[in-house]
């Protein structure tokens, strides 16, 4: 893991202060400043318990690994993004219709029907997966090596590791949130240094390309963030 | 708690495109008008301003400008045997709320239906015979024609500053435009948008195959434009944030950019936000409306709002919900075919093929919502239904409307959706893929409809709307036909690899992935009160002082994005109100 990505954020924080009103308006936690300033290992989660944080760190590190070109989920600080999303309106299902009766085992094509919020689904699913492994006397997810973790996540993604109907959306949420943390604007805690945007060649919040339409060569400028950070 | 407000001449429910158009046209007449909008106020500044608005997480993923299911949603089932369950999280379609409605967060694709789409049942019966219409298909004529609506399309397009190339003007076919469109009285107000490399490759290939490519008509202004209300649009700068976003640049046509600041200058016009209409109040004899009752979120009380004229200008399915809650018309019963309120809900049948080019970079972020080149050679009037075995048609388009990364970077088939392979894939393929997609019709059926849910309620205690809908063989055959045509063109474009995604045999409606927000029907227009809710002027058959705007009037879905037709119908209806109804309030037909 490159420490460069973990320590880019002093400059990012200074630049981000102008965006703080926007953060408050979206319901994102106001502790962005503190969180951005610490290495990932010293980050104090707002929602996730230490065991849950360890699971999210380990799982996202396999969903977007560090090896190869481009940052991995940890270099991009995806776990910070996920923790903040779960602590905020997304985790609380603040915008969703959450009135009963609930039919969690309804056909999946009718959409999520769990009585649990996304935050509760993370909490319940991580506990259920750990309990299952412990009951079998096997190493927990975080204790496994990368290959075994990949095998477990493959089973989870393909439905061979089954969760209660109330929790069955867990993998979809984890995958969606990992991608969001990778590619969202850095003000939400992930995409540190806009490295994921650089990896694919997305120029971020530049918002004006009139002279570039119809040209075939690679766009020459690096990304900018909503808070004005330049990559 | 409850209060009663002073009587108005007109109350308008919803302040999106149709509410804004009817508002300003009736304000010009000096009427005392109140528009009620259930959501918040919205203006380009501060709500759409750069850079805060180009935030994919907040608006693209978390639907910052859309209706919140917590406040308003519906239930959905595929068949009448199934128990409908709440649409708890937005997915398949994304209704808006707030001032501007869905008119702020669209891509801007603006079409006119083909001539025969307004008389689809008659066209099919005359041309192919009634017996090719499958059992259970309930397509109808609109009761209005392309010729009658032409001036109103023209007006909407000049009001909205549409960029495009006409293909059929005063009976003459124009090279470079869509030769299959109904004849129009003049060209679009603005020239076409700039085109991307992938669009041009498609256009060259299609042309060589004998097809007729043209730039997709766009409500993304290609040049400065001043409309009839004195509102100014600025040229689009191709920021790549249209659908799901408000326009930061005063370029995408929206009620805000085209109407509202002019409308707000009329002292006889007032609008109130966070004011959700709960029902239309009917006179004791049920033959007219006395006004509406709404919920004032600020004072937390119900308000009785008397008015002489009620315009329902909410989103299509919400218009129908209000009609059902208010007892306007007889609820449609799929078992008997009786009743009209909720009848003929239909959706849209789209599909597409993704192409991958190792050695090309399309810079997909440099785009507008309606960028792209289209062909209409497989439109509703170009297909021999008897030979092909379906009723319908589609246009197809190649191009990018955005390059936003979270919502998915296309990867070649077989690439794993996570792990090292995914990370390598997004780095290699971002910008190196493009799509050729079909945007197709969807017929109406006896068992696809809207009614009130027996179980679930909204925060006001009202029953939720219930949607019953599933895909049908006819429409699947249409999309499979388009697949064959598209794949021929794709192969001629010579990508390194490609993959297709079209509904196939046995496909069931899935509410989770985004498909389209082109929900239509439920309050359909027509010529017979036994089979339609509205007459040809969008006036309720049963209550002459209630008019219902929007795509709820379509008797089946068209092959196009609906906003052009919605705008033209609003101008058509409001002109009838001003010239014919106001001097002598009565049933116009």
PDB file of N, CA, C and O in Angstrom, chain B residues 47-49 53-54 59 65 104-105 241-249 252:
ATOM      1  N   UNK B  47     -29.367  26.224  -6.761  1.00  0.00           N
ATOM      2  CA  UNK B  47     -29.516  24.767  -6.717  1.00  0.00           C
ATOM      3  C   UNK B  47     -28.713  24.006  -7.764  1.00  0.00           C
ATOM      4  O   UNK B  47     -28.383  22.850  -7.568  1.00  0.00           O
ATOM      5  N   UNK B  48     -28.459  24.631  -8.922  1.00  0.00           N
ATOM      6  CA  UNK B  48     -27.750  23.911 -10.000  1.00  0.00           C
ATOM      7  C   UNK B  48     -26.364  24.505 -10.241  1.00  0.00           C
ATOM      8  O   UNK B  48     -25.761  24.285 -11.293  1.00  0.00           O
ATOM      9  N   UNK B  49     -25.840  25.288  -9.330  1.00  0.00           N
ATOM     10  CA  UNK B  49     -24.642  26.055  -9.680  1.00  0.00           C
ATOM     11  C   UNK B  49     -23.378  25.191  -9.680  1.00  0.00           C
ATOM     12  O   UNK B  49     -23.287  24.190  -8.965  1.00  0.00           O
ATOM     13  N   UNK B  53     -23.201  21.205  -8.336  1.00  0.00           N
ATOM     14  CA  UNK B  53     -24.229  20.348  -8.930  1.00  0.00           C
ATOM     15  C   UNK B  53     -23.625  19.162  -9.681  1.00  0.00           C
ATOM     16  O   UNK B  53     -24.294  18.157  -9.876  1.00  0.00           O
ATOM     17  N   UNK B  54     -22.354  19.246 -10.087  1.00  0.00           N
ATOM     18  CA  UNK B  54     -21.819  18.107 -10.853  1.00  0.00           C
ATOM     19  C   UNK B  54     -21.181  17.101  -9.891  1.00  0.00           C
ATOM     20  O   UNK B  54     -19.982  16.851  -9.885  1.00  0.00           O
ATOM     21  N   UNK B  59     -26.302  13.452  -6.717  1.00  0.00           N
ATOM     22  CA  UNK B  59     -27.442  13.556  -7.636  1.00  0.00           C
ATOM     23  C   UNK B  59     -27.602  12.327  -8.537  1.00  0.00           C
ATOM     24  O   UNK B  59     -28.716  11.919  -8.828  1.00  0.00           O
ATOM     25  N   UNK B  65     -32.319  15.207  -6.728  1.00  0.00           N
ATOM     26  CA  UNK B  65     -33.418  16.010  -7.281  1.00  0.00           C
ATOM     27  C   UNK B  65     -34.699  15.199  -7.503  1.00  0.00           C
ATOM     28  O   UNK B  65     -35.635  15.690  -8.106  1.00  0.00           O
ATOM     29  N   UNK B 104     -36.216  19.417 -14.925  1.00  0.00           N
ATOM     30  CA  UNK B 104     -34.838  19.848 -14.623  1.00  0.00           C
ATOM     31  C   UNK B 104     -33.838  18.725 -14.848  1.00  0.00           C
ATOM     32  O   UNK B 104     -32.686  19.000 -15.153  1.00  0.00           O
ATOM     33  N   UNK B 105     -34.233  17.469 -14.668  1.00  0.00           N
ATOM     34  CA  UNK B 105     -33.217  16.411 -14.619  1.00  0.00           C
ATOM     35  C   UNK B 105     -33.314  15.443 -15.791  1.00  0.00           C
ATOM     36  O   UNK B 105     -32.886  14.313 -15.709  1.00  0.00           O
ATOM     37  N   UNK B 241     -23.130  16.446 -17.631  1.00  0.00           N
ATOM     38  CA  UNK B 241     -24.024  16.229 -16.482  1.00  0.00           C
ATOM     39  C   UNK B 241     -25.420  16.757 -16.815  1.00  0.00           C
ATOM     40  O   UNK B 241     -25.733  17.906 -16.511  1.00  0.00           O
ATOM     41  N   UNK B 242     -26.217  15.923 -17.494  1.00  0.00           N
ATOM     42  CA  UNK B 242     -27.596  16.324 -17.832  1.00  0.00           C
ATOM     43  C   UNK B 242     -28.608  15.495 -17.042  1.00  0.00           C
ATOM     44  O   UNK B 242     -29.217  15.991 -16.106  1.00  0.00           O
ATOM     45  N   UNK B 243     -28.802  14.244 -17.436  1.00  0.00           N
ATOM     46  CA  UNK B 243     -29.825  13.434 -16.780  1.00  0.00           C
ATOM     47  C   UNK B 243     -29.485  13.261 -15.303  1.00  0.00           C
ATOM     48  O   UNK B 243     -28.370  12.869 -14.957  1.00  0.00           O
ATOM     49  N   UNK B 244     -30.412  13.535 -14.461  1.00  0.00           N
ATOM     50  CA  UNK B 244     -30.348  13.485 -12.994  1.00  0.00           C
ATOM     51  C   UNK B 244     -29.815  14.792 -12.398  1.00  0.00           C
ATOM     52  O   UNK B 244     -29.719  14.920 -11.181  1.00  0.00           O
ATOM     53  N   UNK B 245     -29.431  15.755 -13.246  1.00  0.00           N
ATOM     54  CA  UNK B 245     -28.841  17.004 -12.748  1.00  0.00           C
ATOM     55  C   UNK B 245     -29.623  18.201 -13.277  1.00  0.00           C
ATOM     56  O   UNK B 245     -30.210  18.147 -14.353  1.00  0.00           O
ATOM     57  N   UNK B 246     -29.574  19.318 -12.554  1.00  0.00           N
ATOM     58  CA  UNK B 246     -29.995  20.581 -13.128  1.00  0.00           C
ATOM     59  C   UNK B 246     -28.828  21.146 -13.915  1.00  0.00           C
ATOM     60  O   UNK B 246     -27.668  20.836 -13.644  1.00  0.00           O
ATOM     61  N   UNK B 247     -29.129  21.981 -14.916  1.00  0.00           N
ATOM     62  CA  UNK B 247     -28.065  22.504 -15.781  1.00  0.00           C
ATOM     63  C   UNK B 247     -27.405  23.715 -15.147  1.00  0.00           C
ATOM     64  O   UNK B 247     -28.061  24.705 -14.827  1.00  0.00           O
ATOM     65  N   UNK B 248     -26.067  23.638 -15.010  1.00  0.00           N
ATOM     66  CA  UNK B 248     -25.298  24.708 -14.386  1.00  0.00           C
ATOM     67  C   UNK B 248     -25.126  25.907 -15.316  1.00  0.00           C
ATOM     68  O   UNK B 248     -24.622  26.939 -14.918  1.00  0.00           O
ATOM     69  N   UNK B 249     -25.492  25.741 -16.583  1.00  0.00           N
ATOM     70  CA  UNK B 249     -25.026  26.675 -17.619  1.00  0.00           C
ATOM     71  C   UNK B 249     -26.169  27.407 -18.330  1.00  0.00           C
ATOM     72  O   UNK B 249     -25.919  28.047 -19.335  1.00  0.00           O
ATOM     73  N   UNK B 252     -29.571  23.772 -20.835  1.00  0.00           N
ATOM     74  CA  UNK B 252     -30.594  22.741 -21.016  1.00  0.00           C
ATOM     75  C   UNK B 252     -31.956  23.370 -20.753  1.00  0.00           C
ATOM     76  O   UNK B 252     -32.162  24.015 -19.720  1.00  0.00           O
TER      77      UNK B 252
END
